[in-house]
Amino acid sequence: FLSTSILTDSDSFQDVIVKIERPTYQKPFLGGFKNRITGVEFHNAGSQTLPKKRPEKEIQLFCRETQTVFEKNKPQQTRNTTSTQMTKIGVYVSNVTDKLIIPGKYLTAEEYHKRRLEAVIVLQKYFRRWLAINVVQNLREEKRLRLAWEAQEELQKKREKEEKLRREHERRLNPRTKDDFELLYHALESWRQEETERISRTLTGAERKAAFCGLLEQEAQLIASIGKHKLNADEENQQKAILRFLDKCAQPKRWRGRDGKVTEMDTQYTLRARELLELYRSISMNDIPKEERLDVLLTLRRTVEEIVELIEREVDLMSREVKECNLEGLRKRICTLFLQYIKTPEFNPEVARILKVPPDPLKLYKNVNFCHGCENYLCSSEFPVPANSCTIGRCRLCCKLDNEARRREAFLKYKLILENLRKSEADYQDDAKIVFLVQHQDLQYMIENIWACQSALSACSDLYDLVMVRWDKQREWSPWNTILLTKDEADAHLKLCDLEKAYEEAFIHRIKHKHIWAKYYFAQVPAMASFLHSSDIQTNAN
């Protein structure tokens, strides 16, 4: 510290203590002056505060490589050492090999740049021509691939159509299922109507009556032929159904574990059902040797005591060398009695969970309805209930018999459309319900009366190519949110994001009119009415 006196006024001084800091660095010289008389040096004022330190950087700024200069000396020498000699006094140099160079036309900067621009334009022309050739080749290749794809698709569609026609023809020649006989009766009715129209148009009087009588006889013969095919198909289908039923009883218990693997387990009941299945297959076979047939009958006698009399009768007849055709009825009786034995839960406990009719009759009282056609009491699942039906009418068998006798309609195409619709709705996984309430009769009414059996866009009338999809894919399918299109049109329709921009206003108005028609038809069903009410609320909210 240093004490000094400072003049405050003209006559007064004040002592001030000054703190002097000794810097650890050399103070920079900022200029000053020197008194020549006294020799005292006076420096200009400088800051006494310590300078700020520069922040350290991660990058090394000062290194030996950046401060060291490396010099290299590399000599250059021409390829050929030449000399030049000029003609002078005493020296003669021949000018035979000399070249006479004449200065050309002087090229200005504008001319030079113009030549360069013209050269650049030529290069651009050829380059653009090359690009155009590549674009045209790519377009030609894309066109070739597109035409090949379209030809392949057309060929595929043609093959599929031919395959459908072939299968339909095969189903008519060898009918097996209920749908096959529906197609057969529908073809019979179409043929009868065509023949009736032809006879009415070409014949009159007695000839017309005789032709109608002949047509009636032909129709009766065809119906009898169809009936024979139906009896054979029913017998074959019944045998397949029995084997499928017994095989289902003999299946082991299955469950999926946490690791995703399926585990199977046989119980005493499934083993018993499997044993009975193998035994039934053995006694149902007619082309086995006599010794094997006797072994099967002996095994059956040990298993079943109720049909021992029939078994002993067949064994006795076989020992007397009776023909196989005479034993056919007896063998059918044995198979029937043994099947009844298998379907008894007391002897085959596994069959109790598969039988349609429960062993306890009390469970049927709340689920039985009366059929006004055959006058039988049947389960409610045996009655088709279309949307326009107010009461439960005839059972499925009576409806099928009435269709074969009078209307002879084929519902296979509508069933296929409904099946494809339900599969597509199940893929959305949004808990769709309405599509599973609609029956094929309701779908038939919609397709025939509302949509006129044709696509809304292309007017295609082939029902095998038509599908029903959602009109607005954000909402659940319903008769008032659907459109009938071909398969290709349906795929393109489901890719649309904004229907208002994709379709014209007149087309949208026509579709909305069909939706209103469907709402009026399905409003008769109480279950549909609740969905219709919720749909109206959602539409108003939107």
Coordinates of C-alpha atoms in Angstrom, one line a residue:
F1 CA 0.0 0.0 0.0
L2 CA 1.1 3.6 -0.7
S3 CA 0.0 6.8 1.1
T4 CA -0.2 9.9 -1.1
S5 CA -1.6 13.5 -0.7
I6 CA -4.0 14.8 -3.2
L7 CA -4.8 18.5 -3.6
T8 CA -8.6 18.8 -3.2
D9 CA -8.9 22.6 -3.0
S10 CA -6.6 25.5 -3.5
D11 CA -5.1 25.2 0.0
S12 CA -6.1 21.8 1.3
F13 CA -4.6 18.3 0.8
Q14 CA -6.0 14.9 1.5
D15 CA -4.1 11.7 2.3
V16 CA -5.2 8.8 0.1
I17 CA -4.1 5.2 0.5
V18 CA -3.5 3.6 -2.9
K19 CA -3.2 -0.2 -3.4
I20 CA -0.6 -1.1 -5.8
E21 CA -0.7 -4.5 -7.5
R22 CA 2.5 -5.9 -8.8
P23 CA 1.7 -7.6 -12.1
T24 CA 3.2 -11.0 -12.8
Y25 CA 3.7 -10.1 -16.4
Q26 CA 5.6 -7.3 -18.2
K27 CA 3.4 -4.3 -18.7
P28 CA 3.2 -3.4 -22.4
F29 CA 4.6 0.0 -23.5
L30 CA 1.8 2.1 -24.9
G31 CA 3.8 5.2 -25.6
G32 CA 4.8 8.3 -23.5
F33 CA 7.3 11.2 -23.2
K34 CA 10.5 12.2 -21.3
N35 CA 11.3 15.3 -19.4
R36 CA 14.6 16.6 -20.9
I37 CA 15.5 18.6 -17.8
T38 CA 14.9 16.1 -15.1
G39 CA 15.2 13.0 -17.3
V40 CA 12.0 11.4 -15.9
E41 CA 10.0 9.2 -18.3
F42 CA 6.2 9.3 -18.3
H43 CA 4.3 6.5 -19.9
N44 CA 0.7 6.6 -21.2
A45 CA -2.0 5.0 -19.0
G46 CA -2.6 1.3 -19.3
S47 CA -5.1 -1.1 -17.9
Q48 CA -4.1 -2.8 -14.7
T49 CA -6.6 -5.6 -15.0
L50 CA -5.4 -9.0 -16.0
P51 CA -6.1 -9.9 -19.6
K52 CA -8.7 -12.6 -20.2
K53 CA -7.5 -16.0 -21.0
R54 CA -8.5 -17.5 -24.2
P55 CA -10.7 -20.6 -23.9
E56 CA -9.0 -23.9 -24.6
K57 CA -10.0 -25.5 -27.8
E58 CA -10.2 -29.2 -28.5
I59 CA -8.5 -28.7 -31.8
Q60 CA -4.7 -28.3 -31.7
L61 CA -3.8 -25.0 -33.4
F62 CA -0.1 -24.9 -33.0
C63 CA 2.0 -27.9 -34.0
R64 CA 5.3 -28.6 -35.6
E65 CA 3.8 -29.6 -38.9
T66 CA 2.1 -26.3 -39.4
Q67 CA 5.3 -24.3 -38.6
T68 CA 7.8 -26.3 -40.5
V69 CA 8.6 -25.7 -44.1
F70 CA 9.9 -28.5 -46.2
E71 CA 11.7 -27.6 -49.4
K72 CA 12.4 -29.9 -52.3
N73 CA 14.7 -29.3 -55.2
K74 CA 13.8 -31.2 -58.4
P75 CA 15.6 -30.4 -61.6
Q76 CA 13.8 -30.3 -64.9
Q77 CA 15.4 -31.2 -68.2
T78 CA 13.9 -31.2 -71.7
R79 CA 13.7 -34.5 -73.6
N80 CA 16.0 -33.5 -76.5
T81 CA 19.0 -31.2 -76.2
T82 CA 18.9 -28.8 -79.2
S83 CA 20.8 -25.8 -80.3
T84 CA 20.0 -22.9 -82.6
Q85 CA 22.4 -21.4 -85.1
M86 CA 21.7 -18.4 -87.3
T87 CA 23.2 -17.5 -90.6
K88 CA 26.1 -15.0 -90.3
I89 CA 29.4 -14.1 -91.9
G90 CA 31.4 -17.2 -92.1
V91 CA 28.5 -19.5 -91.2
Y92 CA 26.0 -20.9 -93.6
V93 CA 22.8 -22.6 -92.5
S94 CA 20.6 -24.3 -95.0
N95 CA 16.9 -23.3 -95.1
V96 CA 15.6 -26.3 -97.0
T97 CA 13.8 -27.8 -94.0
D98 CA 12.5 -24.4 -92.8
K99 CA 8.8 -23.8 -92.7
L100 CA 7.2 -20.6 -93.8
I101 CA 4.6 -19.5 -91.3
I102 CA 2.0 -16.9 -92.4
P103 CA -0.1 -15.2 -89.7
G104 CA -3.7 -16.1 -89.9
K105 CA -6.8 -14.0 -89.5
Y106 CA -7.0 -12.3 -86.1
L107 CA -9.8 -13.7 -83.9
T108 CA -11.5 -11.3 -81.6
A109 CA -12.9 -12.2 -78.2
E110 CA -16.5 -11.9 -79.4
E111 CA -15.8 -14.3 -82.3
Y112 CA -14.0 -16.7 -80.0
H113 CA -16.9 -16.8 -77.5
K114 CA -19.4 -17.1 -80.4
R115 CA -17.6 -20.1 -81.7
R116 CA -17.6 -21.6 -78.3
L117 CA -21.3 -21.0 -77.9
E118 CA -22.0 -22.6 -81.2
A119 CA -20.0 -25.7 -80.2
V120 CA -21.8 -25.9 -76.9
I121 CA -25.2 -25.7 -78.7
V122 CA -24.1 -28.6 -80.9
L123 CA -23.1 -30.6 -77.9
Q124 CA -26.4 -29.8 -76.2
K125 CA -28.3 -31.0 -79.3
Y126 CA -26.6 -34.3 -79.4
F127 CA -27.0 -34.8 -75.6
R128 CA -30.7 -33.9 -75.7
R129 CA -31.1 -36.3 -78.6
W130 CA -29.4 -39.0 -76.5
L131 CA -31.8 -38.3 -73.6
A132 CA -34.8 -38.3 -75.9
I133 CA -33.7 -41.7 -77.4
N134 CA -33.4 -43.1 -73.8
V135 CA -36.9 -41.7 -72.9
V136 CA -38.5 -43.2 -76.0
Q137 CA -36.8 -46.6 -75.4
N138 CA -38.0 -46.6 -71.8
L139 CA -41.5 -45.7 -72.8
R140 CA -41.4 -48.4 -75.5
E141 CA -40.2 -51.0 -72.9
E142 CA -42.8 -49.9 -70.4
K143 CA -45.5 -50.2 -73.2
R144 CA -44.2 -53.6 -74.1
L145 CA -44.3 -54.8 -70.5
R146 CA -47.8 -53.2 -70.0
L147 CA -49.2 -54.9 -73.1
A148 CA -47.6 -58.2 -72.1
W149 CA -49.1 -57.9 -68.6
E150 CA -52.5 -57.0 -70.0
A151 CA -52.3 -60.0 -72.4
Q152 CA -51.3 -62.2 -69.5
E153 CA -54.2 -60.9 -67.3
E154 CA -56.6 -61.3 -70.2
L155 CA -55.4 -64.9 -70.7
Q156 CA -55.6 -65.6 -67.0
K157 CA -59.2 -64.2 -66.9
K158 CA -60.1 -66.3 -69.9
R159 CA -58.6 -69.4 -68.3
E160 CA -60.5 -68.7 -65.1
K161 CA -63.7 -68.2 -66.9
E162 CA -63.2 -71.4 -68.9
E163 CA -62.3 -73.2 -65.7
K164 CA -65.5 -71.9 -64.0
L165 CA -67.6 -73.0 -67.0
R166 CA -65.8 -76.4 -66.9
R167 CA -66.5 -76.8 -63.2
E168 CA -70.1 -75.8 -63.6
H169 CA -70.5 -78.3 -66.5
E170 CA -68.9 -81.0 -64.4
R171 CA -71.1 -80.2 -61.5
R172 CA -74.2 -80.5 -63.7
L173 CA -72.9 -83.8 -65.1
N174 CA -71.9 -85.3 -61.7
P175 CA -73.8 -83.4 -59.0
R176 CA -72.8 -84.1 -55.4
T177 CA -73.8 -81.2 -53.2
K178 CA -77.0 -79.2 -52.7
D179 CA -75.6 -76.3 -54.8
D180 CA -74.9 -78.7 -57.6
F181 CA -78.5 -79.9 -57.7
E182 CA -79.7 -76.2 -57.5
L183 CA -77.7 -75.5 -60.7
L184 CA -79.1 -78.6 -62.3
Y185 CA -82.7 -77.7 -61.5
H186 CA -82.1 -74.1 -62.6
A187 CA -80.7 -75.3 -65.9
L188 CA -83.8 -77.6 -66.3
E189 CA -86.1 -74.7 -65.7
S190 CA -84.2 -72.5 -68.2
W191 CA -84.5 -75.2 -70.8
R192 CA -88.2 -75.7 -70.1
Q193 CA -88.9 -72.0 -70.5
E194 CA -87.0 -71.8 -73.8
E195 CA -88.8 -74.8 -75.2
T196 CA -92.1 -73.5 -74.0
E197 CA -91.4 -70.1 -75.7
R198 CA -90.3 -71.9 -78.9
I199 CA -93.4 -74.1 -79.1
S200 CA -95.7 -71.1 -78.4
R201 CA -94.0 -69.1 -81.1
T202 CA -93.8 -71.8 -83.9
L203 CA -96.8 -74.1 -83.3
T204 CA -100.5 -73.8 -83.0
G205 CA -103.6 -75.9 -82.4
A206 CA -103.2 -79.7 -81.9
E207 CA -99.5 -79.6 -82.8
R208 CA -98.9 -77.1 -80.0
K209 CA -100.7 -79.4 -77.4
A210 CA -98.9 -82.5 -78.6
A211 CA -95.5 -80.6 -78.3
F212 CA -96.4 -79.5 -74.8
C213 CA -97.3 -83.1 -73.8
G214 CA -93.9 -84.3 -75.2
L215 CA -92.2 -81.5 -73.3
L216 CA -93.9 -82.5 -70.1
E217 CA -92.8 -86.2 -70.6
Q218 CA -89.2 -85.1 -71.2
E219 CA -89.3 -82.9 -68.1
A220 CA -90.6 -85.8 -66.1
Q221 CA -87.8 -88.1 -67.4
L222 CA -85.2 -85.5 -66.6
I223 CA -86.6 -85.0 -63.1
A224 CA -86.5 -88.7 -62.5
S225 CA -82.9 -88.9 -63.7
I226 CA -82.0 -86.0 -61.4
G227 CA -83.8 -87.8 -58.6
K228 CA -81.6 -91.0 -59.1
H229 CA -78.5 -88.9 -59.1
K230 CA -79.7 -87.2 -55.9
L231 CA -80.3 -90.5 -54.2
N232 CA -76.8 -91.8 -55.0
A233 CA -75.3 -88.5 -54.0
D234 CA -77.2 -88.4 -50.7
E235 CA -76.1 -91.9 -49.9
E236 CA -72.5 -91.0 -50.6
N237 CA -72.6 -87.7 -48.7
Q238 CA -74.3 -89.5 -45.8
Q239 CA -71.4 -92.0 -45.6
K240 CA -68.8 -89.2 -45.8
A241 CA -70.7 -87.2 -43.1
I242 CA -70.7 -90.2 -40.8
L243 CA -66.9 -90.8 -41.3
R244 CA -66.3 -87.1 -40.8
F245 CA -68.4 -87.1 -37.6
L246 CA -66.6 -90.2 -36.2
D247 CA -63.2 -88.8 -37.2
K248 CA -64.0 -85.6 -35.4
C249 CA -64.8 -87.6 -32.3
A250 CA -61.5 -89.4 -32.5
Q251 CA -59.4 -86.3 -32.8
P252 CA -57.0 -85.8 -29.8
K253 CA -57.2 -82.7 -27.6
R254 CA -55.2 -79.8 -28.9
W255 CA -54.1 -76.6 -27.3
R256 CA -51.4 -73.9 -28.0
G257 CA -48.8 -73.2 -25.4
R258 CA -47.1 -69.9 -24.6
D259 CA -44.2 -70.8 -26.9
G260 CA -46.7 -71.1 -29.8
K261 CA -46.3 -74.9 -30.1
V262 CA -49.4 -77.0 -30.5
T263 CA -49.7 -79.9 -28.0
E264 CA -51.9 -82.9 -28.6
M265 CA -53.1 -85.4 -26.0
D266 CA -55.2 -88.5 -26.3
T267 CA -57.6 -89.4 -23.5
Q268 CA -59.4 -92.6 -22.8
Y269 CA -62.5 -91.3 -24.5
T270 CA -60.6 -90.3 -27.7
L271 CA -58.9 -93.7 -27.8
R272 CA -62.2 -95.4 -27.5
A273 CA -63.7 -93.2 -30.2
R274 CA -60.7 -94.0 -32.5
E275 CA -61.2 -97.7 -31.9
L276 CA -64.9 -97.5 -32.8
L277 CA -64.0 -95.5 -35.9
E278 CA -61.6 -98.1 -37.2
L279 CA -64.1 -100.8 -36.4
Y280 CA -66.9 -99.0 -38.3
R281 CA -64.6 -98.5 -41.3
S282 CA -63.8 -102.2 -41.3
I283 CA -67.4 -103.4 -41.3
S284 CA -68.4 -100.8 -43.9
M285 CA -66.0 -102.2 -46.5
N286 CA -67.4 -104.7 -48.9
D287 CA -64.4 -105.7 -50.9
I288 CA -62.4 -107.4 -48.2
P289 CA -61.6 -111.1 -48.1
K290 CA -63.8 -113.6 -46.3
E291 CA -61.3 -114.3 -43.6
E292 CA -60.7 -110.6 -42.7
R293 CA -64.5 -110.1 -42.7
L294 CA -64.9 -112.9 -40.2
D295 CA -62.2 -111.4 -37.9
V296 CA -64.0 -108.0 -38.1
L297 CA -67.3 -109.6 -37.2
L298 CA -65.8 -111.5 -34.2
T299 CA -64.2 -108.2 -33.0
L300 CA -67.5 -106.5 -33.4
R301 CA -69.3 -109.2 -31.4
R302 CA -66.9 -108.8 -28.6
T303 CA -67.5 -105.0 -28.6
V304 CA -71.3 -104.9 -29.1
E305 CA -73.7 -107.3 -27.5
E306 CA -77.0 -105.8 -28.9
I307 CA -76.4 -106.9 -32.5
V308 CA -74.9 -110.3 -31.8
E309 CA -77.9 -112.0 -33.5
L310 CA -77.3 -110.2 -36.8
I311 CA -73.6 -110.9 -36.6
E312 CA -74.2 -114.6 -36.1
R313 CA -76.7 -114.6 -38.9
E314 CA -74.2 -113.1 -41.3
V315 CA -71.5 -115.5 -40.2
D316 CA -73.8 -118.4 -40.8
L317 CA -74.7 -117.2 -44.2
M318 CA -71.1 -116.6 -45.2
S319 CA -70.3 -120.2 -44.1
R320 CA -73.0 -121.4 -46.5
E321 CA -71.3 -119.6 -49.4
V322 CA -74.2 -117.1 -49.9
K323 CA -73.5 -114.5 -52.6
E324 CA -72.3 -111.0 -51.6
C325 CA -75.3 -109.2 -53.2
N326 CA -77.7 -111.1 -50.9
L327 CA -75.7 -110.0 -47.8
E328 CA -75.9 -106.3 -48.7
G329 CA -79.1 -105.5 -46.7
L330 CA -77.9 -107.4 -43.7
R331 CA -74.6 -105.6 -43.7
K332 CA -76.4 -102.2 -43.9
R333 CA -78.5 -103.1 -40.9
I334 CA -75.3 -104.0 -38.9
C335 CA -73.6 -100.7 -39.9
T336 CA -76.8 -98.8 -38.9
L337 CA -77.1 -100.4 -35.5
F338 CA -73.4 -100.1 -34.8
L339 CA -73.6 -96.4 -35.8
Q340 CA -76.4 -95.9 -33.3
Y341 CA -74.3 -97.7 -30.7
I342 CA -71.4 -95.3 -31.4
K343 CA -73.6 -92.2 -31.1
T344 CA -74.7 -93.3 -27.6
P345 CA -72.8 -91.2 -25.0
E346 CA -72.9 -94.1 -22.5
F347 CA -70.7 -96.2 -24.8
N348 CA -68.8 -93.4 -26.5
P349 CA -68.5 -90.4 -24.1
E350 CA -66.6 -88.2 -26.6
V351 CA -69.6 -88.0 -28.9
A352 CA -71.7 -86.1 -26.4
R353 CA -69.9 -82.8 -27.2
I354 CA -70.5 -83.1 -31.0
L355 CA -74.1 -84.3 -31.2
K356 CA -76.4 -81.6 -32.6
V357 CA -79.3 -82.8 -30.4
P358 CA -78.2 -82.7 -26.7
P359 CA -78.9 -85.7 -24.6
D360 CA -81.0 -83.7 -22.2
P361 CA -84.4 -82.9 -23.8
L362 CA -85.0 -80.0 -21.5
K363 CA -82.4 -77.9 -23.4
L364 CA -84.5 -78.1 -26.5
Y365 CA -87.7 -76.5 -25.2
K366 CA -86.5 -72.9 -25.6
N367 CA -85.0 -73.5 -29.1
V368 CA -87.7 -75.4 -31.0
N369 CA -90.1 -74.0 -33.7
F370 CA -92.9 -75.5 -35.7
C371 CA -92.6 -75.8 -39.5
H372 CA -95.9 -75.1 -41.3
G373 CA -94.7 -77.0 -44.4
C374 CA -93.7 -80.5 -43.1
E375 CA -95.5 -79.9 -39.7
N376 CA -92.5 -80.9 -37.7
Y377 CA -90.9 -79.3 -34.6
L378 CA -87.3 -78.5 -35.5
C379 CA -84.4 -76.5 -34.1
S380 CA -84.4 -72.8 -34.8
S381 CA -81.2 -73.0 -36.9
E382 CA -83.2 -75.1 -39.5
F383 CA -85.3 -72.1 -40.4
P384 CA -84.0 -69.4 -42.8
V385 CA -85.1 -66.0 -41.8
P386 CA -84.8 -63.4 -44.6
A387 CA -85.0 -59.6 -43.9
N388 CA -88.5 -59.2 -45.1
S389 CA -89.9 -62.1 -43.0
C390 CA -92.0 -61.2 -40.0
T391 CA -92.6 -64.8 -38.7
I392 CA -90.9 -68.1 -38.9
G393 CA -92.3 -70.0 -41.8
R394 CA -91.1 -73.2 -43.4
C395 CA -87.8 -75.0 -42.7
R396 CA -84.9 -75.2 -45.0
L397 CA -85.9 -78.7 -46.3
C398 CA -89.4 -77.4 -47.3
C399 CA -87.9 -74.3 -48.9
K400 CA -85.5 -76.5 -50.8
L401 CA -88.3 -78.8 -52.0
D402 CA -90.4 -75.9 -53.1
N403 CA -87.5 -74.4 -55.0
E404 CA -86.9 -77.7 -56.8
A405 CA -90.6 -78.2 -57.7
R406 CA -91.6 -74.7 -58.7
R407 CA -89.1 -71.8 -58.7
R408 CA -85.9 -73.7 -59.5
E409 CA -83.6 -70.8 -58.7
A410 CA -79.8 -71.2 -58.2
F411 CA -78.3 -69.3 -55.2
L412 CA -74.7 -70.4 -55.7
K413 CA -73.5 -67.1 -57.2
Y414 CA -75.1 -65.1 -54.4
K415 CA -73.6 -67.4 -51.8
L416 CA -70.2 -66.9 -53.3
I417 CA -70.6 -63.1 -53.3
L418 CA -71.8 -63.2 -49.6
E419 CA -68.9 -65.5 -48.7
N420 CA -66.3 -63.2 -50.3
L421 CA -67.9 -60.2 -48.6
R422 CA -67.7 -61.8 -45.2
K423 CA -64.1 -62.7 -45.7
S424 CA -63.2 -59.2 -46.8
E425 CA -65.0 -57.7 -43.8
A426 CA -63.2 -60.1 -41.4
D427 CA -59.9 -58.8 -42.8
Y428 CA -60.7 -55.2 -41.6
Q429 CA -60.8 -56.5 -38.0
D430 CA -63.1 -53.6 -36.9
D431 CA -65.8 -55.8 -35.3
A432 CA -68.2 -55.8 -38.3
K433 CA -71.6 -57.3 -37.4
I434 CA -74.2 -56.3 -40.1
V435 CA -72.6 -58.5 -42.8
F436 CA -73.1 -61.6 -40.7
L437 CA -76.8 -60.8 -40.2
V438 CA -77.5 -60.6 -43.9
Q439 CA -78.7 -63.9 -45.6
H440 CA -78.2 -64.8 -49.2
Q441 CA -81.9 -64.1 -49.9
D442 CA -81.3 -60.5 -48.7
L443 CA -78.2 -60.2 -50.9
Q444 CA -80.1 -61.6 -53.8
Y445 CA -82.8 -59.0 -53.4
M446 CA -80.2 -56.2 -53.2
I447 CA -78.3 -57.4 -56.3
E448 CA -81.4 -58.1 -58.5
N449 CA -83.7 -55.2 -57.5
I450 CA -81.4 -52.4 -56.2
W451 CA -78.2 -52.9 -58.3
A452 CA -80.0 -54.6 -61.3
C453 CA -77.4 -57.5 -61.4
Q454 CA -74.6 -55.3 -62.9
S455 CA -71.6 -53.3 -61.9
A456 CA -72.2 -49.6 -60.9
L457 CA -69.3 -48.5 -63.1
S458 CA -69.0 -50.8 -66.1
A459 CA -72.4 -52.4 -66.1
C460 CA -70.8 -55.9 -66.2
S461 CA -73.5 -58.5 -65.6
D462 CA -71.4 -61.6 -64.9
L463 CA -72.1 -62.4 -61.3
Y464 CA -69.0 -64.6 -61.0
D465 CA -66.9 -61.4 -61.5
L466 CA -68.9 -59.1 -59.3
V467 CA -68.1 -58.4 -55.6
M468 CA -69.6 -56.1 -53.0
V469 CA -67.3 -53.7 -51.1
R470 CA -67.7 -50.7 -48.8
W471 CA -68.7 -47.4 -50.4
D472 CA -66.9 -45.5 -47.6
K473 CA -64.1 -47.8 -46.4
Q474 CA -63.9 -45.9 -43.1
R475 CA -67.3 -47.2 -42.0
E476 CA -68.6 -50.7 -41.4
W477 CA -70.2 -52.4 -44.4
S478 CA -74.0 -52.3 -44.5
P479 CA -76.6 -52.4 -47.3
W480 CA -76.6 -48.5 -47.1
N481 CA -72.8 -48.4 -47.3
T482 CA -72.0 -50.7 -50.3
I483 CA -71.4 -50.7 -54.0
L484 CA -71.4 -53.6 -56.5
L485 CA -68.3 -53.6 -58.7
T486 CA -66.1 -56.1 -60.6
K487 CA -63.0 -57.4 -58.8
D488 CA -60.6 -55.0 -60.6
E489 CA -62.9 -52.0 -60.1
A490 CA -63.3 -52.9 -56.4
D491 CA -59.5 -52.9 -55.9
A492 CA -59.2 -49.5 -57.5
H493 CA -62.2 -48.2 -55.5
L494 CA -60.7 -49.2 -52.2
K495 CA -57.6 -47.2 -53.0
L496 CA -59.5 -43.9 -53.3
C497 CA -59.1 -41.4 -50.5
D498 CA -61.7 -38.8 -51.5
L499 CA -64.9 -40.1 -53.2
E500 CA -66.2 -36.6 -53.9
K501 CA -63.1 -35.8 -56.1
A502 CA -62.9 -39.3 -57.7
Y503 CA -66.6 -39.6 -58.9
E504 CA -68.9 -37.2 -60.5
E505 CA -71.8 -35.7 -58.6
A506 CA -74.5 -37.5 -60.7
F507 CA -72.8 -40.9 -60.0
I508 CA -72.6 -40.2 -56.3
H509 CA -76.3 -39.1 -56.3
R510 CA -77.3 -42.4 -58.0
I511 CA -75.4 -44.4 -55.4
K512 CA -77.0 -42.5 -52.6
H513 CA -80.4 -43.2 -54.0
K514 CA -79.7 -47.0 -54.0
H515 CA -78.5 -46.7 -50.4
I516 CA -81.8 -45.0 -49.4
W517 CA -83.7 -47.8 -51.1
A518 CA -81.7 -50.4 -49.1
K519 CA -82.4 -48.5 -45.9
Y520 CA -86.2 -48.6 -46.6
Y521 CA -86.0 -52.4 -47.3
F522 CA -83.9 -53.4 -44.2
A523 CA -85.8 -51.0 -41.8
Q524 CA -88.3 -53.9 -41.4
V525 CA -85.8 -56.0 -39.4
P526 CA -85.6 -55.0 -35.7
A527 CA -81.9 -56.0 -35.5
M528 CA -81.1 -54.0 -38.6
A529 CA -83.2 -51.0 -37.4
S530 CA -80.8 -50.4 -34.4
F531 CA -77.8 -50.3 -36.8
L532 CA -79.7 -48.1 -39.2
H533 CA -80.5 -45.6 -36.4
S534 CA -76.9 -45.5 -35.2
S535 CA -75.7 -45.0 -38.8
D536 CA -78.1 -42.1 -39.3
I537 CA -76.7 -40.4 -36.1
Q538 CA -73.2 -40.9 -37.3
T539 CA -74.0 -39.4 -40.8
N540 CA -75.7 -36.4 -39.2
A541 CA -72.7 -35.8 -37.0
N542 CA -70.3 -36.0 -39.9

